[in-house]
Amino acid sequence: MERITGADALFLEAETPTMMMHVVGVLVLDTTGVDGWTIDRVTNVMEERIHLIEPFRRRMLPVPAALDHPRWIEDPDFDLDRHVAHHTLESPGDMRALAAFAGEVASQPLPRDRPLWEMWLVDGLADGTVALVSKVHHALMDGAAGGELMASLFDLSPEGDAVAPPEHEWSPKPSPSSGDLVADALGAALARTRRLPSTLVRSAGAVTGAARSAISRQVAGGTPLFAPSTPFNGRLTERRAMSLTQCRLDDLRRTRTAFGTKVNDVVLAAATASLRRYLVDRDALPSGPLVASVPMSVRTESDDGRLGNRTANLMVPLPVHLTDPVEVLQTIRAYTAEAKATPKAVGPDLFADWVDLTSSALIHGTAQAYSSLGISGIHPSPFNLVISNVPGPPIPLYLGGATVTATYPMGPLITNNGLNITVLSQSDELNVGVIACPDLVDDVEAVGVGFVEAIQELAGLADQVNTEENDDG
């Protein structure tokens, strides 16, 4: 067995019926020329490669009386048929119908009596493609780790890559007894108490640094301490809705080059323009910027091969009060540069240490009370939404002989924040996945479409700049 530590444990223990901590992915596959692309093929691919993704055969086992964080154990009842399912879309079988089904999948928590993932083969799409809708608990992986998962499942050619068989036939280890779990928990608790003094010292320095950073940001007019109120900030329900759109990656690259920014700045600027339009249409535009939480991988070489979570978060203002797209882009460029240059007072390692030292029962009980009592609605939130930019493979990928034409990732919704935008680059496309609580966001598709239109507008302005420079030359 293996103790669940740090942020991985927090994702499990802070989960509530309305804040489900899983990541949803939607793959669109062109199966032209491939016979028999059925659920059996999906199962065969997973069976062939499951040994490359060891966490997919582990389930979570609580410690008696919540004495400590749960343990990962090898599931003695592991069965792929409990994780792979089939669904046929009703007519018209378009992307909106696929997004609606994926939203239904996202609205259901993962059962905890088995490994925390599931996969649906979806057919019935009018264009003849098929889709895979996957759901994986965030305790297993972050965005960067998801890239490692993709590398295990996908091939570089339609003929498929050779997969080395496992060295030994898999046989799950015996599940620990309650006595084993309690003894292990007590031993872990003793080890953690030795780290408490150093953690307290580091925390004291972190609090001081955080206070200084907050004061300096306010003096400099940087990231506000609290995010403004918007229609998509409120009490979550269990319902989820999605939007799946694409735009040309070259449009972002031309924009980046023309205005001297980074691709991530362009992503944030497009999100800003889309959200501005959404808020203006609902007469809900704040007088100042929104605040986006932008996850950033802090993985090192020592984390290679491990799924789990290794991220920090930048708080980046989104100037929705500005109207000129280029001014928005340049303002965001300055904001992101400031955010990256500001030392992080509370890093992910210190945060993970405190989760380690905190009672499992306390984390779970606090999260449940916070959700059920609606406490999130009586205090300002530090951010309005999450925006993630996940770098994907720059080359074509294949799965079971089919061509992967799109990969849409969607992260979880955090309490009081009913909107999450995640983009993933793949070959020549940028896949834009938007997930929202429809009780807070009445038209999630408008957010996705608005993002794509904003990218196209920025690319048009970039082309004008390039044309003017060529004329001057």
Coordinates of C-alpha atoms in Angstrom, one line a residue:
M1 CA 0.0 0.0 0.0
E2 CA 1.0 3.6 -0.5
R3 CA 0.0 6.6 1.5
I4 CA -1.8 9.4 -0.4
T5 CA 0.1 12.6 0.3
G6 CA 0.0 16.3 -0.4
A7 CA -2.3 17.8 -3.0
D8 CA -3.4 14.3 -4.1
A9 CA -5.0 13.7 -0.7
L10 CA -6.6 17.1 -0.7
F11 CA -8.4 16.4 -4.0
L12 CA -9.9 13.3 -2.5
E13 CA -10.8 14.6 0.9
A14 CA -12.1 18.0 -0.1
E15 CA -14.5 16.6 -2.7
T16 CA -18.2 17.3 -2.1
P17 CA -21.4 16.3 -4.1
T18 CA -21.2 19.6 -5.9
M19 CA -17.4 20.0 -6.2
M20 CA -16.3 16.8 -7.9
M21 CA -12.6 16.7 -8.4
H22 CA -12.2 14.7 -11.6
V23 CA -10.7 15.7 -14.9
V24 CA -12.7 15.0 -18.1
G25 CA -11.2 14.5 -21.5
V26 CA -12.9 14.2 -24.9
L27 CA -11.0 12.6 -27.8
V28 CA -12.4 12.8 -31.3
L29 CA -11.2 9.9 -33.6
D30 CA -11.3 9.6 -37.3
T31 CA -11.7 5.8 -37.9
T32 CA -11.7 6.0 -41.7
G33 CA -10.2 2.8 -43.1
V34 CA -10.2 1.1 -39.7
D35 CA -12.6 -1.9 -39.4
G36 CA -14.4 -2.7 -36.2
W37 CA -13.7 0.3 -34.1
T38 CA -16.0 -0.8 -31.2
I39 CA -15.8 -1.0 -27.5
D40 CA -13.9 -4.2 -27.8
R41 CA -11.1 -2.3 -29.5
V42 CA -11.0 0.2 -26.7
T43 CA -10.8 -2.6 -24.1
N44 CA -8.1 -4.3 -26.1
V45 CA -6.0 -1.1 -26.2
M46 CA -6.4 -0.6 -22.5
E47 CA -5.6 -4.2 -21.7
E48 CA -2.5 -4.1 -23.8
R49 CA -1.2 -0.9 -22.0
I50 CA -2.6 -1.0 -18.6
H51 CA 0.7 -2.1 -17.1
L52 CA 2.2 1.3 -18.3
I53 CA -0.4 3.2 -16.2
E54 CA 0.0 1.5 -12.8
P55 CA -2.3 4.0 -10.9
F56 CA -5.2 2.8 -13.1
R57 CA -5.2 -0.5 -11.2
R58 CA -5.1 1.1 -7.8
R59 CA -8.1 2.0 -5.7
M60 CA -8.4 4.2 -2.7
L61 CA -8.8 2.6 0.8
P62 CA -9.8 4.8 3.7
V63 CA -8.0 4.4 7.0
P64 CA -10.3 3.4 10.0
A65 CA -11.7 6.4 11.9
A66 CA -10.0 8.7 9.3
L67 CA -6.8 8.5 11.4
D68 CA -4.8 9.4 8.4
H69 CA -5.1 10.1 4.7
P70 CA -6.3 7.1 2.6
R71 CA -4.0 4.5 1.0
W72 CA -3.6 3.4 -2.5
I73 CA -3.8 -0.3 -2.9
E74 CA -3.9 -2.6 -5.9
D75 CA -7.5 -3.4 -6.6
P76 CA -8.0 -7.2 -6.0
D77 CA -11.2 -7.0 -8.0
F78 CA -9.9 -5.0 -10.9
D79 CA -11.9 -5.5 -14.1
L80 CA -11.7 -3.4 -17.2
D81 CA -15.4 -4.0 -18.0
R82 CA -16.2 -1.9 -14.9
H83 CA -14.3 1.1 -16.4
V84 CA -15.1 1.0 -20.1
A85 CA -18.6 1.6 -21.4
H86 CA -20.5 2.5 -24.6
H87 CA -23.0 5.3 -25.6
T88 CA -24.7 6.1 -28.9
L89 CA -25.7 9.7 -29.5
E90 CA -29.2 10.5 -30.6
S91 CA -29.7 12.6 -33.8
P92 CA -28.3 15.0 -35.0
G93 CA -25.1 13.6 -33.5
D94 CA -23.2 16.9 -33.7
M95 CA -20.5 18.4 -31.4
R96 CA -23.1 20.0 -29.3
A97 CA -24.7 16.6 -28.6
L98 CA -21.2 15.2 -27.7
A99 CA -20.6 18.1 -25.4
A100 CA -24.0 17.5 -23.7
F101 CA -23.2 13.9 -23.1
A102 CA -19.7 14.7 -21.8
G103 CA -21.4 17.2 -19.4
E104 CA -23.6 14.4 -18.1
V105 CA -20.6 12.2 -17.5
A106 CA -18.9 15.1 -15.6
S107 CA -22.0 15.5 -13.5
Q108 CA -21.5 12.1 -11.8
P109 CA -18.9 11.4 -9.1
L110 CA -16.5 8.5 -9.6
P111 CA -17.3 5.4 -7.5
R112 CA -14.7 4.9 -4.8
D113 CA -14.9 1.1 -4.7
R114 CA -12.7 0.8 -7.7
P115 CA -9.8 2.7 -9.4
L116 CA -10.8 6.3 -10.0
W117 CA -11.3 6.4 -13.7
E118 CA -13.7 5.5 -16.5
M119 CA -13.9 5.7 -20.3
W120 CA -16.9 5.9 -22.7
L121 CA -16.8 5.0 -26.4
V122 CA -19.3 7.4 -28.0
D123 CA -20.6 6.7 -31.5
G124 CA -23.6 8.1 -33.5
L125 CA -21.7 11.3 -34.6
A126 CA -23.1 12.5 -37.9
D127 CA -19.7 12.9 -39.6
G128 CA -18.7 9.3 -38.9
T129 CA -16.1 10.0 -36.3
V130 CA -16.2 8.4 -32.8
A131 CA -15.2 9.9 -29.5
L132 CA -13.7 8.7 -26.2
V133 CA -14.9 10.5 -23.1
S134 CA -12.6 9.8 -20.2
K135 CA -13.0 10.8 -16.6
V136 CA -10.0 10.5 -14.2
H137 CA -9.8 11.8 -10.6
H138 CA -7.6 14.7 -10.1
A139 CA -5.9 12.8 -7.2
L140 CA -4.3 10.7 -9.9
M141 CA -2.9 13.4 -12.2
D142 CA -2.5 17.1 -13.1
G143 CA -2.3 18.5 -16.6
A144 CA 1.3 17.7 -17.1
A145 CA 0.9 14.2 -15.9
G146 CA -2.0 13.8 -18.3
G147 CA 0.5 14.3 -21.1
E148 CA 2.4 11.3 -19.8
L149 CA -0.8 9.3 -19.8
M150 CA -1.4 10.3 -23.4
A151 CA 2.1 9.1 -24.3
S152 CA 1.3 5.7 -22.8
L153 CA -2.0 5.3 -24.8
F154 CA -1.3 6.9 -28.2
D155 CA 0.8 5.7 -31.1
L156 CA 2.9 7.7 -33.6
S157 CA 1.6 5.9 -36.6
P158 CA -1.7 4.3 -37.6
E159 CA 0.0 0.9 -37.7
G160 CA 0.6 1.2 -34.0
D161 CA 3.8 1.1 -31.9
A162 CA 5.3 -1.9 -30.3
V163 CA 4.3 -2.2 -26.7
A164 CA 6.7 -4.1 -24.5
P165 CA 4.7 -6.7 -22.4
P166 CA 4.9 -6.5 -18.6
E167 CA 7.9 -8.3 -17.1
H168 CA 5.6 -10.3 -14.9
E169 CA 1.9 -11.3 -15.0
W170 CA 0.1 -8.8 -12.8
S171 CA -1.3 -10.2 -9.5
P172 CA -2.6 -7.8 -6.9
K173 CA -1.0 -7.8 -3.5
P174 CA -3.2 -8.9 -0.6
S175 CA -5.3 -6.0 0.8
P176 CA -4.1 -4.7 4.2
S177 CA -6.2 -5.5 7.2
S178 CA -7.7 -2.8 9.4
G179 CA -4.9 -3.4 11.9
D180 CA -2.3 -2.9 9.2
L181 CA -3.9 0.4 8.2
V182 CA -4.0 1.7 11.8
A183 CA -0.4 0.7 12.5
D184 CA 0.8 2.3 9.3
A185 CA -1.2 5.5 10.1
L186 CA 0.3 5.7 13.5
G187 CA 3.8 5.3 12.1
A188 CA 3.2 7.9 9.5
A189 CA 1.8 10.3 12.2
L190 CA 5.0 9.9 14.3
A191 CA 7.1 10.6 11.3
R192 CA 5.1 13.7 10.4
T193 CA 5.4 15.2 13.9
R194 CA 9.2 15.3 13.4
R195 CA 8.6 17.7 10.4
L196 CA 6.2 20.0 12.4
P197 CA 8.8 22.4 13.8
S198 CA 10.5 23.1 10.4
T199 CA 7.1 23.4 8.8
L200 CA 6.0 26.0 11.3
V201 CA 9.2 28.0 10.8
R202 CA 8.8 27.9 7.0
S203 CA 5.1 28.9 7.4
A204 CA 6.0 31.9 9.5
G205 CA 8.3 33.2 6.8
A206 CA 5.7 32.4 4.2
V207 CA 3.0 34.4 6.0
T208 CA 5.3 37.4 6.3
G209 CA 6.3 37.1 2.7
A210 CA 2.6 36.8 1.6
A211 CA 1.7 40.0 3.5
R212 CA 4.6 41.9 2.0
S213 CA 3.7 40.7 -1.5
A214 CA 0.0 41.6 -1.1
I215 CA 0.9 45.1 0.1
S216 CA 3.4 45.7 -2.8
R217 CA 0.9 44.5 -5.3
Q218 CA -1.7 46.9 -4.1
V219 CA 0.7 49.8 -4.0
A220 CA 1.8 49.0 -7.6
G221 CA -1.8 48.5 -8.8
G222 CA -1.3 44.9 -9.6
T223 CA -3.4 41.8 -8.9
P224 CA -6.3 42.7 -6.5
L225 CA -6.6 40.8 -3.3
F226 CA -10.2 39.7 -4.1
A227 CA -12.0 39.1 -7.4
P228 CA -15.1 41.0 -8.3
S229 CA -18.5 39.5 -8.2
T230 CA -19.8 37.9 -11.5
P231 CA -22.8 35.7 -12.4
F232 CA -20.5 32.7 -12.7
N233 CA -19.3 33.1 -9.1
G234 CA -21.7 31.5 -6.7
R235 CA -22.9 28.3 -5.1
L236 CA -22.2 25.3 -7.3
T237 CA -24.7 22.5 -8.1
E238 CA -23.8 19.0 -9.2
R239 CA -24.7 19.8 -12.9
R240 CA -22.0 20.4 -15.5
A241 CA -22.2 21.7 -19.1
M242 CA -19.5 21.9 -21.7
S243 CA -18.4 23.6 -24.9
L244 CA -15.9 22.0 -27.4
T245 CA -14.3 24.3 -30.0
Q246 CA -11.1 24.6 -32.0
C247 CA -9.0 27.3 -33.6
R248 CA -5.8 27.3 -35.6
L249 CA -2.6 27.3 -33.6
D250 CA -0.9 29.3 -36.3
D251 CA -3.3 32.2 -35.5
L252 CA -1.9 32.3 -31.9
R253 CA 1.7 32.1 -33.2
R254 CA 1.3 35.0 -35.6
T255 CA -0.3 37.1 -32.9
R256 CA 2.4 36.3 -30.5
T257 CA 5.1 37.2 -33.0
A258 CA 3.4 40.4 -34.2
F259 CA 2.9 41.8 -30.7
G260 CA 5.9 40.4 -28.9
T261 CA 4.0 38.3 -26.3
K262 CA 3.8 34.7 -25.4
V263 CA 1.2 32.2 -26.6
N264 CA -0.2 32.0 -23.1
D265 CA -0.8 35.7 -23.1
V266 CA -2.8 35.3 -26.3
V267 CA -4.9 32.6 -24.6
L268 CA -5.6 34.8 -21.7
A269 CA -6.4 37.8 -23.9
A270 CA -8.9 35.7 -26.0
A271 CA -10.5 34.5 -22.7
T272 CA -10.8 38.1 -21.6
A273 CA -12.5 39.2 -24.8
S274 CA -15.0 36.3 -24.6
L275 CA -15.8 36.9 -20.9
R276 CA -16.2 40.7 -21.6
R277 CA -18.8 39.9 -24.3
Y278 CA -20.6 37.4 -22.0
L279 CA -20.8 39.9 -19.1
V280 CA -21.8 42.9 -21.3
D281 CA -24.6 40.8 -22.8
R282 CA -25.9 40.2 -19.2
D283 CA -25.3 43.8 -18.0
A284 CA -22.8 42.4 -15.4
L285 CA -19.5 43.9 -16.5
P286 CA -17.4 44.9 -13.4
S287 CA -15.6 48.2 -13.4
G288 CA -12.2 46.5 -13.0
P289 CA -10.4 43.3 -14.1
L290 CA -11.4 39.7 -13.3
V291 CA -8.9 37.5 -11.7
A292 CA -7.9 34.1 -13.3
S293 CA -6.1 31.3 -11.5
V294 CA -3.6 30.0 -14.0
P295 CA -2.1 26.6 -13.1
M296 CA 1.6 26.2 -13.8
S297 CA 3.6 23.0 -13.7
V298 CA 6.5 22.8 -11.2
R299 CA 7.5 19.3 -12.2
T300 CA 11.1 18.4 -12.0
E301 CA 13.1 15.4 -13.4
S302 CA 12.5 13.5 -10.2
D303 CA 8.7 13.6 -10.9
D304 CA 9.1 11.8 -14.3
G305 CA 7.0 8.7 -14.5
R306 CA 4.8 9.8 -11.6
L307 CA 1.2 10.9 -12.2
G308 CA -0.1 12.9 -9.2
N309 CA -0.1 16.7 -8.9
R310 CA 2.8 19.1 -9.0
T311 CA 1.4 22.5 -9.8
A312 CA 1.5 26.1 -8.6
N313 CA -1.0 28.8 -9.4
L314 CA -0.5 32.3 -10.8
M315 CA -3.2 34.9 -10.1
V316 CA -3.5 37.0 -13.3
P317 CA -5.9 39.9 -13.8
L318 CA -8.1 39.8 -16.9
P319 CA -8.8 43.4 -18.0
V320 CA -12.4 42.9 -19.2
H321 CA -13.0 46.7 -18.6
L322 CA -10.8 47.5 -21.6
T323 CA -12.2 47.4 -25.2
D324 CA -9.2 47.5 -27.5
P325 CA -7.9 43.9 -28.2
V326 CA -4.3 44.9 -28.5
E327 CA -4.4 46.9 -25.3
V328 CA -5.9 43.9 -23.6
L329 CA -3.1 41.7 -24.9
Q330 CA -0.3 44.0 -23.9
T331 CA -1.8 44.6 -20.5
I332 CA -2.0 40.9 -19.9
R333 CA 1.6 40.6 -21.0
A334 CA 2.6 43.0 -18.2
Y335 CA 0.3 41.2 -15.7
T336 CA 1.8 37.7 -16.4
A337 CA 5.3 39.0 -16.3
E338 CA 4.6 40.5 -12.9
A339 CA 3.0 37.3 -11.6
K340 CA 5.9 35.2 -12.7
A341 CA 8.5 37.6 -11.2
T342 CA 6.7 37.8 -7.9
P343 CA 8.2 35.3 -5.4
K344 CA 5.6 32.7 -4.3
A345 CA 5.4 33.0 -0.6
V346 CA 3.5 29.7 -0.2
G347 CA 4.9 27.2 -2.6
P348 CA 3.3 23.9 -3.5
D349 CA 5.7 21.9 -1.3
L350 CA 4.8 23.9 1.8
F351 CA 1.1 23.6 1.0
A352 CA 1.5 19.9 0.5
D353 CA 3.3 19.6 3.9
W354 CA 0.4 21.2 5.7
V355 CA -2.1 18.9 4.0
D356 CA 0.1 16.0 5.2
L357 CA 0.0 17.3 8.7
T358 CA -3.8 18.0 8.8
S359 CA -6.3 15.4 9.9
S360 CA -8.1 13.6 7.1
A361 CA -11.4 14.0 9.0
L362 CA -10.8 17.7 9.5
I363 CA -10.3 18.3 5.8
H364 CA -13.3 16.3 4.7
G365 CA -15.6 17.7 7.4
T366 CA -14.5 21.3 6.7
A367 CA -15.1 20.9 2.9
Q368 CA -18.6 19.3 3.5
A369 CA -19.6 22.1 5.9
Y370 CA -18.3 24.8 3.7
S371 CA -20.3 23.4 0.8
S372 CA -23.6 22.5 2.6
L373 CA -23.8 25.8 4.6
G374 CA -23.1 28.0 1.5
I375 CA -20.2 29.8 3.3
S376 CA -18.6 30.5 -0.1
G377 CA -21.4 32.9 -0.8
I378 CA -20.6 35.2 2.1
H379 CA -17.0 36.1 1.4
P380 CA -15.2 37.4 -1.7
S381 CA -13.3 34.9 -3.8
P382 CA -9.6 35.4 -4.6
F383 CA -10.3 34.5 -8.3
N384 CA -13.2 34.2 -10.7
L385 CA -12.3 31.2 -12.8
V386 CA -9.5 28.8 -13.8
I387 CA -7.7 29.1 -17.1
S388 CA -5.3 26.3 -18.1
N389 CA -3.0 26.1 -21.1
V390 CA -1.7 22.5 -21.5
P391 CA 1.0 22.0 -24.1
G392 CA 0.2 19.0 -26.3
P393 CA 2.0 17.0 -28.8
P394 CA 3.1 18.9 -32.0
I395 CA 2.7 15.7 -34.1
P396 CA -0.2 13.5 -35.3
L397 CA -1.3 10.8 -32.9
Y398 CA -3.2 7.6 -33.3
L399 CA -5.2 5.3 -31.1
G400 CA -6.1 1.8 -32.1
G401 CA -5.4 2.7 -35.7
A402 CA -7.7 5.8 -35.6
T403 CA -6.4 9.3 -36.1
V404 CA -6.8 11.6 -33.1
T405 CA -8.3 14.8 -34.6
A406 CA -9.1 16.6 -31.4
T407 CA -8.4 16.4 -27.6
Y408 CA -10.5 18.5 -25.3
P409 CA -9.5 18.7 -21.6
M410 CA -11.7 20.0 -18.8
G411 CA -10.6 20.5 -15.3
P412 CA -12.8 20.5 -12.2
L413 CA -14.9 23.4 -10.9
I414 CA -13.8 24.8 -7.5
T415 CA -16.2 26.1 -4.9
N416 CA -17.8 29.4 -5.8
N417 CA -16.2 29.3 -9.3
G418 CA -18.6 27.9 -11.9
L419 CA -16.3 28.3 -15.0
N420 CA -13.1 26.6 -16.1
I421 CA -11.4 27.1 -19.5
T422 CA -8.7 24.6 -20.6
V423 CA -6.9 24.7 -23.9
L424 CA -4.6 22.0 -25.3
S425 CA -2.4 22.4 -28.4
Q426 CA -2.3 19.4 -30.8
S427 CA -0.5 19.4 -34.2
D428 CA -1.9 22.5 -35.9
E429 CA -4.9 23.1 -33.7
L430 CA -5.7 24.6 -30.3
N431 CA -8.5 22.6 -28.7
V432 CA -10.7 24.7 -26.3
G433 CA -12.6 22.9 -23.6
V434 CA -15.0 24.9 -21.4
I435 CA -16.8 23.4 -18.5
A436 CA -19.3 25.2 -16.4
C437 CA -22.1 24.9 -13.8
P438 CA -25.2 25.7 -16.0
D439 CA -26.9 27.1 -12.9
L440 CA -24.3 29.9 -12.9
V441 CA -23.3 30.0 -16.6
D442 CA -26.5 30.0 -18.8
D443 CA -24.7 29.7 -22.1
V444 CA -21.4 27.8 -21.9
E445 CA -21.2 27.6 -25.7
A446 CA -21.1 31.4 -26.0
V447 CA -17.9 31.4 -23.9
G448 CA -16.2 28.8 -26.2
V449 CA -17.3 30.4 -29.4
G450 CA -16.4 33.9 -28.1
F451 CA -12.8 32.6 -27.4
V452 CA -12.4 31.3 -31.0
E453 CA -13.7 34.6 -32.4
A454 CA -11.4 36.6 -30.2
I455 CA -8.4 34.5 -31.5
Q456 CA -9.5 35.2 -35.1
E457 CA -9.8 38.9 -34.4
L458 CA -6.3 39.1 -32.8
A459 CA -4.9 37.1 -35.8
G460 CA -6.4 39.6 -38.2
L461 CA -4.8 42.5 -36.3
A462 CA -1.5 40.7 -36.3
D463 CA -1.7 40.3 -40.1
Q464 CA -2.3 44.0 -40.4
V465 CA 0.9 44.7 -38.4
N466 CA 2.9 42.3 -40.5
T467 CA 1.6 43.9 -43.7
E468 CA 2.5 47.4 -42.5
E469 CA 6.0 46.3 -41.5
N470 CA 6.5 44.7 -44.9
D471 CA 5.3 47.8 -46.7
D472 CA 7.6 49.9 -44.6
G473 CA 10.4 47.6 -45.4

